[in-house]
mmCIF file of C-alpha atoms and ligand atoms in Angstrom:
data_model
loop_
_atom_site.group_PDB
_atom_site.id
_atom_site.type_symbol
_atom_site.label_atom_id
_atom_site.label_comp_id
_atom_site.label_asym_id
_atom_site.label_seq_id
_atom_site.Cartn_x
_atom_site.Cartn_y
_atom_site.Cartn_z
ATOM 1 C CA MET A 171 -1.167 3.055 67.219
ATOM 2 C CA ASP A 172 -1.470 6.552 67.841
ATOM 3 C CA LYS A 173 1.299 8.287 69.306
ATOM 4 C CA LYS A 174 0.472 11.655 70.952
ATOM 5 C CA GLU A 175 2.904 14.487 70.726
ATOM 6 C CA TYR A 176 2.979 17.606 72.907
ATOM 7 C CA ILE A 177 3.737 21.141 72.044
ATOM 8 C CA GLU A 178 4.426 24.163 73.678
ATOM 9 C CA ARG A 179 1.533 26.607 72.957
ATOM 10 C CA GLU A 180 4.212 29.785 72.946
ATOM 11 C CA LYS A 181 6.270 28.149 70.492
ATOM 12 C CA ILE A 182 3.402 27.701 68.243
ATOM 13 C CA ARG A 183 2.374 31.344 68.807
ATOM 14 C CA GLY A 184 5.596 32.777 68.105
ATOM 15 C CA ILE A 185 5.726 30.650 64.814
ATOM 16 C CA LEU A 186 2.461 31.826 63.576
ATOM 17 C CA HIS A 187 3.073 35.401 64.367
ATOM 18 C CA SER A 188 6.285 35.442 62.355
ATOM 19 C CA ILE A 189 4.710 34.024 59.449
ATOM 20 C CA ILE A 190 1.428 36.144 59.973
ATOM 21 C CA ASN A 191 4.180 39.244 59.654
ATOM 22 C CA ASP A 192 3.929 38.956 56.040
ATOM 23 C CA SER A 193 2.128 41.950 54.494
ATOM 24 C CA ASN A 194 -0.040 39.398 52.346
ATOM 25 C CA CYS A 195 -1.637 37.883 55.152
ATOM 26 C CA PRO A 196 -4.643 39.590 56.383
ATOM 27 C CA MET A 197 -4.338 40.901 59.941
ATOM 28 C CA TYR A 198 -7.744 39.394 61.459
ATOM 29 C CA MET A 199 -6.189 35.898 60.813
ATOM 30 C CA LEU A 200 -3.364 37.190 63.512
ATOM 31 C CA GLN A 201 -6.395 37.451 66.046
ATOM 32 C CA VAL A 202 -8.188 34.302 65.004
ATOM 33 C CA TYR A 203 -4.907 31.871 65.351
ATOM 34 C CA ASP A 204 -4.077 33.632 68.944
ATOM 35 C CA GLN A 205 -7.828 32.723 70.082
ATOM 36 C CA MET A 206 -7.670 29.400 68.637
ATOM 37 C CA LEU A 207 -4.217 28.877 70.491
ATOM 38 C CA ASP A 208 -5.835 30.201 73.572
ATOM 39 C CA HIS A 209 -8.734 27.733 73.545
ATOM 40 C CA ILE A 210 -6.820 24.697 72.957
ATOM 41 C CA PRO A 211 -6.984 22.725 76.644
ATOM 42 C CA ALA A 212 -3.449 22.080 77.940
ATOM 43 C CA ALA A 213 -2.069 18.563 78.232
ATOM 44 C CA ASP A 214 -1.833 17.003 81.552
ATOM 45 C CA VAL A 215 1.656 16.166 81.081
ATOM 46 C CA GLN A 216 5.083 16.275 83.270
ATOM 47 C CA GLU A 217 8.153 17.742 81.890
ATOM 48 C CA VAL A 218 10.652 14.713 81.778
ATOM 49 C CA ARG A 219 13.407 15.731 84.194
ATOM 50 C CA ARG A 220 17.126 14.363 83.173
ATOM 51 C CA GLY A 221 20.213 14.217 84.985
ATOM 52 C CA LYS A 222 23.212 11.592 85.558
ATOM 53 C CA TRP A 223 25.081 9.746 87.721
ATOM 54 C CA LEU A 224 27.823 11.053 89.729
ATOM 55 C CA TYR A 225 30.595 10.054 91.950
ATOM 56 C CA GLU A 226 30.207 12.811 94.482
ATOM 57 C CA TYR A 227 27.350 14.262 96.477
ATOM 58 C CA LYS A 228 26.382 18.338 95.298
ATOM 59 C CA SER A 229 28.500 19.443 98.568
ATOM 60 C CA GLY A 230 31.840 17.958 97.006
ATOM 61 C CA THR A 231 31.812 14.906 99.580
ATOM 62 C CA PRO A 232 32.822 11.931 97.310
ATOM 63 C CA ILE A 233 31.383 8.407 97.766
ATOM 64 C CA LYS A 234 32.922 5.320 98.407
ATOM 65 C CA GLU A 235 30.430 3.252 96.269
ATOM 66 C CA GLY A 236 27.522 3.582 94.300
ATOM 67 C CA VAL A 237 26.462 6.513 92.684
ATOM 68 C CA VAL A 238 24.605 10.094 93.306
ATOM 69 C CA SER A 239 21.729 11.402 91.245
ATOM 70 C CA SER A 240 22.581 14.928 89.583
ATOM 71 C CA CYS A 241 18.764 15.714 90.135
ATOM 72 C CA CYS A 242 18.066 15.164 93.616
ATOM 73 C CA ASP A 243 21.373 14.307 95.038
ATOM 74 C CA MET A 244 20.365 10.865 96.455
ATOM 75 C CA TRP A 245 22.630 7.869 96.827
ATOM 76 C CA ASN A 246 21.639 4.596 94.898
ATOM 77 C CA ASN A 247 23.931 1.831 95.007
ATOM 78 C CA TYR A 248 24.001 1.158 91.253
ATOM 79 C CA ARG A 249 23.175 3.038 87.897
ATOM 80 C CA THR A 250 19.924 2.834 86.642
ATOM 81 C CA ASN A 251 17.939 4.163 83.588
ATOM 82 C CA PHE A 252 15.736 6.378 85.645
ATOM 83 C CA CYS A 253 16.408 7.652 89.533
ATOM 84 C CA PRO A 254 14.303 6.006 91.931
ATOM 85 C CA HIS A 255 14.294 8.818 94.103
ATOM 86 C CA CYS A 256 13.210 11.517 91.863
ATOM 87 C CA GLY A 257 12.433 9.915 88.707
ATOM 88 C CA ALA A 258 14.558 11.705 86.373
ATOM 89 C CA ARG A 259 15.792 10.128 83.312
ATOM 90 C CA MET A 260 19.555 9.162 83.677
ATOM 91 C CA ASP A 261 20.877 9.507 80.400
ATOM 92 C CA GLY A 262 23.551 12.169 80.868
ATOM 93 C CA GLU A 263 22.140 15.099 79.762
ATOM 94 C CA GLU A 264 20.795 17.666 82.372
ATOM 95 C CA LYS A 265 17.664 20.017 82.111
HETATM 96 ZN ZN1 ZN B 445 17.002 11.625 91.584
#
């Protein structure tokens, strides 16, 4: 099965520009690559939100039971892999 991967246009542009800065590379190639990048359609993807379960609200108010999402500050009665309120992936990394 095909696994789709998504890349960031500006990251690729930056990499290409650093490669093409080589004096052996003809300058018109840079314009070709630039135009090519601009014509690749953007994928309809959502950035994955990440968070972790906490034992207090953002206000600092501690909770007696359950956990609180670091992303949306909503209470849940137990830890889940994804926050049922905001959909964040709860693997501990905040982004
Ligand atoms: Zn949440």
